[in-house]
Amino acid sequence: MNVVIIGCGVVGAAIAYELSQIKGLNITVLDQQLPAQASTGAALGVLMGVISHKTKGRAWQMRKTSMQRYETLIPELEQITTRKIPFNRHGILMLLPENLEPFTADESEAIASEQENSELKSWEKLVNIRHSQGYELEIWDIATLKKFCPQIEEKQLIGAVYSPQDRQIDPTALTLALVEAASHNGVTFKFGVKVLGMSSFPYPLSLNGKAKDTIANFCHQLETTEGTIASDWFILAAGLGSSPLSAQLNQWVNIRPVLGQAWHLRLEHPLGNPHFQPVITGNDVHIVPVSGADYWVGATVEFPKDRIDDILADKELLESLKQQAIAFCPELANATTIRTWYGLRPRPEGRAAPIIGKLPGFSNILLATGHYRNGVLLAPATAYAIREMIDS
Protein backbone atom coordinates (compact mmCIF):
# COMPACT_ATOMS: atom_id res chain seq x y z
CA MET A 1 0.00 0.00 0.00
CA ASN A 2 1.29 3.44 -0.94
CA VAL A 3 1.17 6.42 1.42
CA VAL A 4 2.08 10.01 0.56
CA ILE A 5 2.69 12.55 3.34
CA ILE A 6 2.61 16.21 2.33
CA GLY A 7 4.68 18.34 4.71
CA CYS A 8 7.89 17.57 6.58
CA GLY A 9 7.74 19.61 9.72
CA VAL A 10 7.92 17.76 13.01
CA VAL A 11 4.38 16.36 12.57
CA GLY A 12 4.95 15.03 9.05
CA ALA A 13 8.33 13.58 10.03
CA ALA A 14 6.85 11.90 13.13
CA ILE A 15 4.09 10.34 11.03
CA ALA A 16 6.63 9.10 8.48
CA TYR A 17 8.74 7.45 11.17
CA GLU A 18 5.73 5.88 12.90
CA LEU A 19 4.31 4.49 9.65
CA SER A 20 7.73 3.22 8.59
CA GLN A 21 7.40 0.55 11.27
CA ILE A 22 4.39 -1.02 9.51
CA LYS A 23 5.36 -3.74 7.07
CA GLY A 24 4.06 -3.42 3.54
CA LEU A 25 3.78 0.36 3.34
CA ASN A 26 5.59 2.33 0.65
CA ILE A 27 5.88 5.84 2.11
CA THR A 28 6.83 9.05 0.32
CA VAL A 29 7.15 12.44 2.01
CA LEU A 30 6.93 15.64 -0.06
CA ASP A 31 7.83 19.18 0.96
CA GLN A 32 8.54 22.26 -1.13
CA GLN A 33 11.18 23.23 1.45
CA LEU A 34 13.84 21.38 3.42
CA PRO A 35 12.61 19.68 6.63
CA ALA A 36 11.78 21.78 9.70
CA GLN A 37 11.79 25.07 7.80
CA ALA A 38 8.34 26.48 8.59
CA SER A 39 6.68 26.67 12.03
CA THR A 40 8.79 23.76 13.33
CA GLY A 41 12.00 25.69 12.70
CA ALA A 42 10.72 28.60 14.80
CA ALA A 43 9.34 26.56 17.71
CA LEU A 44 10.85 26.50 21.21
CA GLY A 45 10.07 22.83 21.82
CA VAL A 46 8.55 23.33 25.29
CA LEU A 47 6.51 20.21 26.10
CA MET A 48 3.89 21.38 28.61
CA GLY A 49 1.98 18.25 29.50
CA VAL A 50 1.69 17.63 33.23
CA ILE A 51 1.74 21.35 34.03
CA SER A 52 -1.06 22.07 31.57
CA HIS A 53 -4.57 22.45 32.98
CA LYS A 54 -5.89 19.91 30.47
CA THR A 55 -7.00 16.97 32.64
CA LYS A 56 -9.43 14.93 30.52
CA GLY A 57 -10.72 14.31 27.02
CA ARG A 58 -8.72 14.39 23.80
CA ALA A 59 -6.57 17.33 24.89
CA TRP A 60 -5.17 15.43 27.88
CA GLN A 61 -5.00 12.01 26.21
CA MET A 62 -2.88 13.37 23.36
CA ARG A 63 -0.53 15.08 25.79
CA LYS A 64 -0.23 11.93 27.87
CA THR A 65 0.44 9.77 24.81
CA SER A 66 3.14 12.12 23.53
CA MET A 67 4.83 12.52 26.92
CA GLN A 68 5.07 8.75 27.34
CA ARG A 69 6.31 8.25 23.79
CA TYR A 70 9.03 10.89 24.03
CA GLU A 71 10.72 8.99 26.87
CA THR A 72 11.27 6.02 24.55
CA LEU A 73 11.43 7.86 21.22
CA ILE A 74 14.52 9.96 21.94
CA PRO A 75 16.86 7.09 22.91
CA GLU A 76 15.37 5.06 20.04
CA LEU A 77 16.18 7.78 17.49
CA GLU A 78 19.63 8.40 18.95
CA GLN A 79 20.49 4.72 18.63
CA ILE A 80 19.31 4.50 15.01
CA THR A 81 20.88 7.75 13.82
CA THR A 82 23.82 8.16 16.24
CA ARG A 83 22.64 11.79 16.51
CA LYS A 84 22.52 13.53 19.88
CA ILE A 85 19.11 15.16 20.28
CA PRO A 86 19.07 17.99 22.87
CA PHE A 87 16.36 16.87 25.32
CA ASN A 88 16.02 18.82 28.57
CA ARG A 89 14.86 16.52 31.38
CA HIS A 90 15.08 19.16 34.13
CA GLY A 91 11.37 19.89 33.95
CA ILE A 92 9.35 23.08 33.70
CA LEU A 93 9.06 25.76 36.38
CA MET A 94 6.02 28.02 36.12
CA LEU A 95 6.27 31.30 38.04
CA LEU A 96 3.12 32.56 39.76
CA PRO A 97 2.99 36.37 39.64
CA GLU A 98 1.08 38.44 42.15
CA ASN A 99 -2.17 39.94 40.90
CA LEU A 100 -1.28 43.35 39.50
CA GLU A 101 -4.80 44.64 38.85
CA PRO A 102 -5.25 48.32 39.84
CA PHE A 103 -7.31 48.49 43.04
CA THR A 104 -7.83 51.31 45.50
CA ALA A 105 -5.56 51.36 48.54
CA ASP A 106 -8.40 50.18 50.80
CA GLU A 107 -9.36 47.15 48.75
CA SER A 108 -6.04 46.22 47.13
CA GLU A 109 -4.58 43.99 49.84
CA ALA A 110 -7.79 42.08 50.57
CA ILE A 111 -8.70 41.45 46.92
CA ALA A 112 -5.14 40.51 45.94
CA SER A 113 -4.96 38.05 48.84
CA GLU A 114 -8.29 36.49 47.86
CA GLN A 115 -7.21 36.08 44.23
CA GLU A 116 -3.85 34.59 45.23
CA ASN A 117 -5.61 32.05 47.45
CA SER A 118 -7.96 31.20 44.59
CA GLU A 119 -5.05 30.65 42.19
CA LEU A 120 -3.17 28.49 44.69
CA LYS A 121 -6.30 26.39 45.29
CA SER A 122 -6.60 25.89 41.55
CA TRP A 123 -3.02 24.60 41.41
CA GLU A 124 -3.54 22.43 44.51
CA LYS A 125 -6.51 20.82 42.75
CA LEU A 126 -4.35 20.13 39.68
CA VAL A 127 -1.58 18.69 41.89
CA ASN A 128 -4.08 16.22 43.36
CA ILE A 129 -5.40 15.26 39.93
CA ARG A 130 -1.91 14.67 38.59
CA HIS A 131 -0.97 12.56 41.61
CA SER A 132 -4.05 10.41 40.99
CA GLN A 133 -2.88 10.04 37.37
CA GLY A 134 0.61 9.00 38.47
CA TYR A 135 2.44 12.28 37.80
CA GLU A 136 4.43 14.62 40.00
CA LEU A 137 3.64 18.31 40.40
CA GLU A 138 4.93 20.56 43.18
CA ILE A 139 3.90 23.97 44.48
CA TRP A 140 6.91 25.95 45.66
CA ASP A 141 6.85 28.87 48.06
CA ILE A 142 9.29 31.75 47.64
CA ALA A 143 11.91 30.18 49.92
CA THR A 144 11.94 26.94 47.91
CA LEU A 145 12.03 28.88 44.67
CA LYS A 146 15.08 30.87 45.75
CA LYS A 147 16.81 27.73 47.03
CA PHE A 148 16.65 25.92 43.70
CA CYS A 149 16.58 28.90 41.29
CA PRO A 150 18.46 31.82 42.88
CA GLN A 151 18.46 33.63 39.52
CA ILE A 152 14.74 34.37 39.86
CA GLU A 153 13.63 37.81 41.05
CA GLU A 154 10.98 36.95 43.62
CA LYS A 155 9.37 40.39 43.83
CA GLN A 156 5.78 40.32 42.59
CA LEU A 157 5.72 36.51 42.75
CA ILE A 158 3.65 34.39 45.13
CA GLY A 159 5.57 31.21 44.34
CA ALA A 160 5.95 28.71 41.52
CA VAL A 161 4.78 25.33 40.26
CA TYR A 162 7.43 22.77 39.34
CA SER A 163 6.75 19.90 36.94
CA PRO A 164 9.72 17.48 36.95
CA GLN A 165 8.26 15.17 34.29
CA ASP A 166 7.69 17.79 31.58
CA ARG A 167 10.40 18.28 28.97
CA GLN A 168 11.88 20.53 26.29
CA ILE A 169 13.41 19.39 23.02
CA ASP A 170 15.19 20.99 20.08
CA PRO A 171 12.51 20.83 17.34
CA THR A 172 14.92 21.00 14.40
CA ALA A 173 17.26 18.31 15.77
CA LEU A 174 14.24 16.10 16.50
CA THR A 175 12.80 16.52 13.01
CA LEU A 176 16.10 15.78 11.28
CA ALA A 177 16.53 12.66 13.41
CA LEU A 178 13.00 11.51 12.54
CA VAL A 179 13.75 12.01 8.84
CA GLU A 180 17.00 10.06 9.06
CA ALA A 181 15.42 7.22 11.05
CA ALA A 182 12.46 7.01 8.68
CA SER A 183 14.85 6.97 5.71
CA HIS A 184 16.72 4.13 7.41
CA ASN A 185 13.39 2.27 7.48
CA GLY A 186 12.81 2.79 3.76
CA VAL A 187 10.81 6.04 3.57
CA THR A 188 11.47 8.20 0.49
CA PHE A 189 11.79 11.96 1.07
CA LYS A 190 11.50 14.46 -1.76
CA PHE A 191 12.32 18.06 -0.89
CA GLY A 192 11.89 21.06 -3.15
CA VAL A 193 8.78 19.44 -4.63
CA LYS A 194 5.56 21.45 -4.83
CA VAL A 195 2.08 19.96 -5.12
CA LEU A 196 0.27 21.52 -8.09
CA GLY A 197 -3.04 19.66 -7.98
CA MET A 198 -4.94 16.63 -6.70
CA SER A 199 -7.16 14.34 -8.79
CA SER A 200 -10.14 12.40 -7.42
CA PHE A 201 -13.26 10.49 -8.45
CA PRO A 202 -16.49 9.40 -6.66
CA TYR A 203 -16.19 6.11 -4.80
CA PRO A 204 -18.99 4.11 -3.10
CA LEU A 205 -18.31 3.34 0.54
CA SER A 206 -18.96 -0.19 1.73
CA LEU A 207 -19.58 -1.91 5.04
CA ASN A 208 -18.83 -5.62 5.51
CA GLY A 209 -18.48 -5.92 1.76
CA LYS A 210 -21.94 -4.53 1.03
CA ALA A 211 -22.42 -1.35 -0.97
CA LYS A 212 -23.84 1.65 0.83
CA ASP A 213 -25.70 4.66 -0.44
CA THR A 214 -22.92 6.96 0.73
CA ILE A 215 -20.51 8.11 -1.94
CA ALA A 216 -17.10 9.50 -1.03
CA ASN A 217 -14.38 10.89 -3.22
CA PHE A 218 -11.20 8.92 -3.71
CA CYS A 219 -8.03 10.88 -4.42
CA HIS A 220 -5.83 8.76 -6.64
CA GLN A 221 -2.91 11.00 -7.59
CA LEU A 222 -1.03 14.25 -7.12
CA GLU A 223 0.38 16.51 -9.77
CA THR A 224 3.73 17.85 -8.59
CA THR A 225 6.68 19.74 -9.98
CA GLU A 226 8.35 16.31 -10.28
CA GLY A 227 5.45 14.70 -12.11
CA THR A 228 2.45 12.58 -11.12
CA ILE A 229 2.43 10.55 -7.91
CA ALA A 230 -0.28 7.92 -7.32
CA SER A 231 -1.13 6.62 -3.85
CA ASP A 232 -3.69 4.76 -1.73
CA TRP A 233 -3.51 7.29 1.14
CA PHE A 234 -2.65 10.98 1.28
CA ILE A 235 -1.85 12.73 4.55
CA LEU A 236 -1.94 16.54 4.71
CA ALA A 237 0.56 17.58 7.37
CA ALA A 238 1.51 20.86 5.73
CA GLY A 239 0.45 23.31 8.44
CA LEU A 240 -0.62 26.55 6.78
CA GLY A 241 -0.11 24.88 3.42
CA SER A 242 -2.95 22.48 4.18
CA SER A 243 -5.58 25.16 3.46
CA PRO A 244 -4.76 25.74 -0.23
CA LEU A 245 -4.39 21.99 -0.77
CA SER A 246 -7.84 21.34 0.68
CA ALA A 247 -9.25 24.19 -1.42
CA GLN A 248 -8.17 22.35 -4.58
CA LEU A 249 -10.59 19.62 -3.51
CA ASN A 250 -13.42 22.06 -2.70
CA GLN A 251 -13.10 21.31 1.03
CA TRP A 252 -11.75 24.46 2.62
CA VAL A 253 -9.87 23.75 5.86
CA ASN A 254 -9.56 27.19 7.37
CA ILE A 255 -6.16 27.55 9.05
CA ARG A 256 -4.84 31.04 9.82
CA PRO A 257 -1.31 32.18 10.72
CA VAL A 258 -0.33 33.46 14.15
CA LEU A 259 3.15 34.96 14.25
CA GLY A 260 5.60 34.31 17.06
CA GLN A 261 8.97 35.97 17.66
CA ALA A 262 11.82 34.82 19.89
CA TRP A 263 15.34 35.69 21.07
CA HIS A 264 18.54 33.67 21.24
CA LEU A 265 20.62 35.14 24.09
CA ARG A 266 24.07 34.23 25.44
CA LEU A 267 25.51 34.84 28.90
CA GLU A 268 29.01 34.31 30.23
CA HIS A 269 27.76 31.62 32.62
CA PRO A 270 24.53 29.66 33.12
CA LEU A 271 21.72 31.18 35.15
CA GLY A 272 21.50 29.95 38.75
CA ASN A 273 22.58 26.38 39.40
CA PRO A 274 24.36 25.04 36.28
CA HIS A 275 23.28 21.51 37.26
CA PHE A 276 19.58 22.43 37.41
CA GLN A 277 18.36 24.17 34.28
CA PRO A 278 14.60 23.81 33.89
CA VAL A 279 12.52 25.77 31.42
CA ILE A 280 11.23 28.83 33.28
CA THR A 281 7.89 30.24 32.25
CA GLY A 282 5.66 33.02 33.50
CA ASN A 283 2.95 35.15 31.90
CA ASP A 284 3.41 33.02 28.76
CA VAL A 285 7.09 34.03 28.50
CA HIS A 286 9.45 31.05 28.21
CA ILE A 287 13.14 31.12 29.18
CA VAL A 288 14.59 27.99 27.62
CA PRO A 289 18.12 26.70 28.38
CA VAL A 290 19.75 25.59 25.15
CA SER A 291 23.40 24.70 25.75
CA GLY A 292 26.13 26.10 27.94
CA ALA A 293 24.98 29.61 28.81
CA ASP A 294 22.67 30.08 25.82
CA TYR A 295 18.94 30.68 26.23
CA TRP A 296 15.94 31.06 23.99
CA VAL A 297 13.33 33.56 25.10
CA GLY A 298 9.92 33.44 23.45
CA ALA A 299 7.46 33.79 22.10
CA THR A 300 5.11 36.57 21.09
CA VAL A 301 1.56 35.85 19.93
CA GLU A 302 0.65 38.13 17.02
CA PHE A 303 -2.64 37.73 15.16
CA PRO A 304 -3.38 39.11 11.70
CA LYS A 305 -5.22 42.41 11.69
CA ASP A 306 -8.54 42.73 9.88
CA ARG A 307 -8.42 39.00 9.08
CA ILE A 308 -5.55 39.51 6.65
CA ASP A 309 -3.09 36.63 6.54
CA ASP A 310 -0.05 38.84 6.05
CA ILE A 311 1.49 39.66 9.44
CA LEU A 312 4.43 41.97 10.04
CA ALA A 313 6.61 41.17 13.05
CA ASP A 314 6.12 43.80 15.76
CA LYS A 315 9.52 44.93 17.07
CA GLU A 316 7.96 46.53 20.15
CA LEU A 317 6.35 43.24 21.16
CA LEU A 318 9.66 41.46 20.70
CA GLU A 319 11.42 43.97 22.96
CA SER A 320 8.60 43.74 25.52
CA LEU A 321 9.06 39.98 25.57
CA LYS A 322 12.73 40.38 26.44
CA GLN A 323 11.97 42.90 29.18
CA GLN A 324 9.47 40.50 30.77
CA ALA A 325 12.12 37.79 30.78
CA ILE A 326 14.61 40.20 32.38
CA ALA A 327 12.03 41.03 35.07
CA PHE A 328 11.99 37.34 35.99
CA CYS A 329 15.76 36.78 35.55
CA PRO A 330 17.62 40.13 35.86
CA GLU A 331 20.92 38.59 34.72
CA LEU A 332 19.47 38.33 31.21
CA ALA A 333 19.96 42.10 30.91
CA ASN A 334 23.68 41.36 30.48
CA ALA A 335 23.16 38.81 27.72
CA THR A 336 24.44 39.17 24.17
CA THR A 337 21.87 38.78 21.43
CA ILE A 338 22.89 35.97 19.06
CA ARG A 339 19.82 36.28 16.84
CA THR A 340 16.11 36.91 16.75
CA TRP A 341 13.67 34.93 14.63
CA TYR A 342 10.01 34.42 13.95
CA GLY A 343 7.64 31.85 12.53
CA LEU A 344 3.98 31.41 11.66
CA ARG A 345 1.92 28.90 13.63
CA PRO A 346 -1.06 27.22 11.95
CA ARG A 347 -4.20 27.96 14.00
CA PRO A 348 -7.55 26.46 12.95
CA GLU A 349 -10.32 29.04 12.60
CA GLY A 350 -13.47 28.27 14.54
CA ARG A 351 -12.43 24.81 15.76
CA ALA A 352 -10.10 23.21 18.28
CA ALA A 353 -6.48 22.49 17.43
CA PRO A 354 -5.19 20.17 16.08
CA ILE A 355 -7.20 18.86 13.12
CA ILE A 356 -6.78 15.08 12.87
CA GLY A 357 -9.05 12.86 10.79
CA LYS A 358 -10.43 12.34 7.31
CA LEU A 359 -10.94 15.29 5.00
CA PRO A 360 -14.74 15.62 4.73
CA GLY A 361 -16.06 13.95 1.60
CA PHE A 362 -12.90 11.91 0.97
CA SER A 363 -12.19 8.31 1.90
CA ASN A 364 -8.40 8.35 1.68
CA ILE A 365 -7.20 11.84 2.59
CA LEU A 366 -6.20 12.32 6.21
CA LEU A 367 -5.60 15.64 7.95
CA ALA A 368 -2.84 15.99 10.54
CA THR A 369 -2.51 19.73 10.72
CA GLY A 370 -3.39 22.96 12.52
CA HIS A 371 -1.49 22.21 15.73
CA TYR A 372 -1.08 25.92 16.51
CA ARG A 373 1.44 26.18 19.39
CA ASN A 374 1.59 22.46 20.22
CA GLY A 375 3.01 20.82 17.11
CA VAL A 376 6.16 19.55 18.80
CA LEU A 377 4.30 18.46 21.93
CA LEU A 378 1.60 16.54 20.04
CA ALA A 379 3.62 15.14 17.15
CA PRO A 380 4.02 11.60 18.60
CA ALA A 381 0.33 11.38 19.55
CA THR A 382 -0.66 12.62 16.09
CA ALA A 383 1.53 9.98 14.49
CA TYR A 384 -0.15 7.29 16.60
CA ALA A 385 -3.60 8.52 15.59
CA ILE A 386 -2.73 8.48 11.88
CA ARG A 387 -1.22 5.01 12.21
CA GLU A 388 -4.44 3.70 13.75
CA MET A 389 -6.49 5.12 10.86
CA ILE A 390 -4.30 3.51 8.21
CA ASP A 391 -3.50 0.25 10.00
CA SER A 392 -7.05 -0.50 11.15
PDB file of N, CA and C in Angstrom, residues 239-240 242-244 246 251-257 307 309 346-351 355 370:
ATOM      1  N   GLY A 239       0.671  22.092   7.681  1.00  0.00           N
ATOM      2  CA  GLY A 239       0.448  23.312   8.444  1.00  0.00           C
ATOM      3  C   GLY A 239      -0.403  24.304   7.667  1.00  0.00           C
ATOM      4  N   LEU A 240       0.106  25.520   7.525  1.00  0.00           N
ATOM      5  CA  LEU A 240      -0.625  26.550   6.780  1.00  0.00           C
ATOM      6  C   LEU A 240      -0.832  26.169   5.325  1.00  0.00           C
ATOM      7  N   SER A 242      -1.835  23.424   4.309  1.00  0.00           N
ATOM      8  CA  SER A 242      -2.950  22.484   4.182  1.00  0.00           C
ATOM      9  C   SER A 242      -4.205  23.159   3.636  1.00  0.00           C
ATOM     10  N   SER A 243      -4.373  24.450   3.914  1.00  0.00           N
ATOM     11  CA  SER A 243      -5.579  25.157   3.459  1.00  0.00           C
ATOM     12  C   SER A 243      -5.670  25.231   1.939  1.00  0.00           C
ATOM     13  N   PRO A 244      -4.644  25.712   1.229  1.00  0.00           N
ATOM     14  CA  PRO A 244      -4.757  25.743  -0.233  1.00  0.00           C
ATOM     15  C   PRO A 244      -4.868  24.360  -0.860  1.00  0.00           C
ATOM     16  N   SER A 246      -6.446  21.761   0.501  1.00  0.00           N
ATOM     17  CA  SER A 246      -7.843  21.340   0.677  1.00  0.00           C
ATOM     18  C   SER A 246      -8.775  22.116  -0.254  1.00  0.00           C
ATOM     19  N   GLN A 251     -12.850  21.539  -0.399  1.00  0.00           N
ATOM     20  CA  GLN A 251     -13.099  21.314   1.026  1.00  0.00           C
ATOM     21  C   GLN A 251     -12.155  22.232   1.814  1.00  0.00           C
ATOM     22  N   TRP A 252     -12.609  23.452   2.012  1.00  0.00           N
ATOM     23  CA  TRP A 252     -11.746  24.462   2.624  1.00  0.00           C
ATOM     24  C   TRP A 252     -11.511  24.164   4.102  1.00  0.00           C
ATOM     25  N   VAL A 253     -10.267  23.901   4.463  1.00  0.00           N
ATOM     26  CA  VAL A 253      -9.868  23.746   5.857  1.00  0.00           C
ATOM     27  C   VAL A 253      -9.231  25.066   6.273  1.00  0.00           C
ATOM     28  N   ASN A 254      -9.946  25.815   7.071  1.00  0.00           N
ATOM     29  CA  ASN A 254      -9.557  27.193   7.368  1.00  0.00           C
ATOM     30  C   ASN A 254      -8.511  27.240   8.481  1.00  0.00           C
ATOM     31  N   ILE A 255      -7.265  27.448   8.099  1.00  0.00           N
ATOM     32  CA  ILE A 255      -6.156  27.555   9.052  1.00  0.00           C
ATOM     33  C   ILE A 255      -5.489  28.910   8.844  1.00  0.00           C
ATOM     34  N   ARG A 256      -5.387  29.684   9.911  1.00  0.00           N
ATOM     35  CA  ARG A 256      -4.839  31.035   9.815  1.00  0.00           C
ATOM     36  C   ARG A 256      -3.486  31.126  10.532  1.00  0.00           C
ATOM     37  N   PRO A 257      -2.624  32.041  10.086  1.00  0.00           N
ATOM     38  CA  PRO A 257      -1.313  32.181  10.716  1.00  0.00           C
ATOM     39  C   PRO A 257      -1.353  33.041  11.975  1.00  0.00           C
ATOM     40  N   ARG A 307      -8.302  40.320   9.708  1.00  0.00           N
ATOM     41  CA  ARG A 307      -8.425  39.004   9.075  1.00  0.00           C
ATOM     42  C   ARG A 307      -7.574  38.879   7.821  1.00  0.00           C
ATOM     43  N   ASP A 309      -4.070  37.643   6.183  1.00  0.00           N
ATOM     44  CA  ASP A 309      -3.091  36.627   6.544  1.00  0.00           C
ATOM     45  C   ASP A 309      -1.657  37.134   6.602  1.00  0.00           C
ATOM     46  N   PRO A 346       0.214  27.477  12.627  1.00  0.00           N
ATOM     47  CA  PRO A 346      -1.058  27.218  11.950  1.00  0.00           C
ATOM     48  C   PRO A 346      -2.204  27.034  12.953  1.00  0.00           C
ATOM     49  N   ARG A 347      -3.096  28.003  13.023  1.00  0.00           N
ATOM     50  CA  ARG A 347      -4.197  27.959  13.999  1.00  0.00           C
ATOM     51  C   ARG A 347      -5.532  27.753  13.279  1.00  0.00           C
ATOM     52  N   PRO A 348      -6.242  26.670  13.584  1.00  0.00           N
ATOM     53  CA  PRO A 348      -7.548  26.462  12.952  1.00  0.00           C
ATOM     54  C   PRO A 348      -8.524  27.566  13.333  1.00  0.00           C
ATOM     55  N   GLU A 349      -9.316  27.996  12.374  1.00  0.00           N
ATOM     56  CA  GLU A 349     -10.316  29.039  12.605  1.00  0.00           C
ATOM     57  C   GLU A 349     -11.646  28.391  12.966  1.00  0.00           C
ATOM     58  N   GLY A 350     -12.151  28.734  14.151  1.00  0.00           N
ATOM     59  CA  GLY A 350     -13.473  28.272  14.542  1.00  0.00           C
ATOM     60  C   GLY A 350     -13.553  26.831  14.987  1.00  0.00           C
ATOM     61  N   ARG A 351     -12.428  26.194  15.274  1.00  0.00           N
ATOM     62  CA  ARG A 351     -12.434  24.811  15.759  1.00  0.00           C
ATOM     63  C   ARG A 351     -11.186  24.556  16.580  1.00  0.00           C
ATOM     64  N   ILE A 355      -6.213  19.497  13.979  1.00  0.00           N
ATOM     65  CA  ILE A 355      -7.201  18.856  13.122  1.00  0.00           C
ATOM     66  C   ILE A 355      -6.630  17.501  12.692  1.00  0.00           C
ATOM     67  N   GLY A 370      -2.786  21.955  11.667  1.00  0.00           N
ATOM     68  CA  GLY A 370      -3.393  22.961  12.525  1.00  0.00           C
ATOM     69  C   GLY A 370      -3.087  22.778  13.998  1.00  0.00           C
TER      70      GLY A 370
END
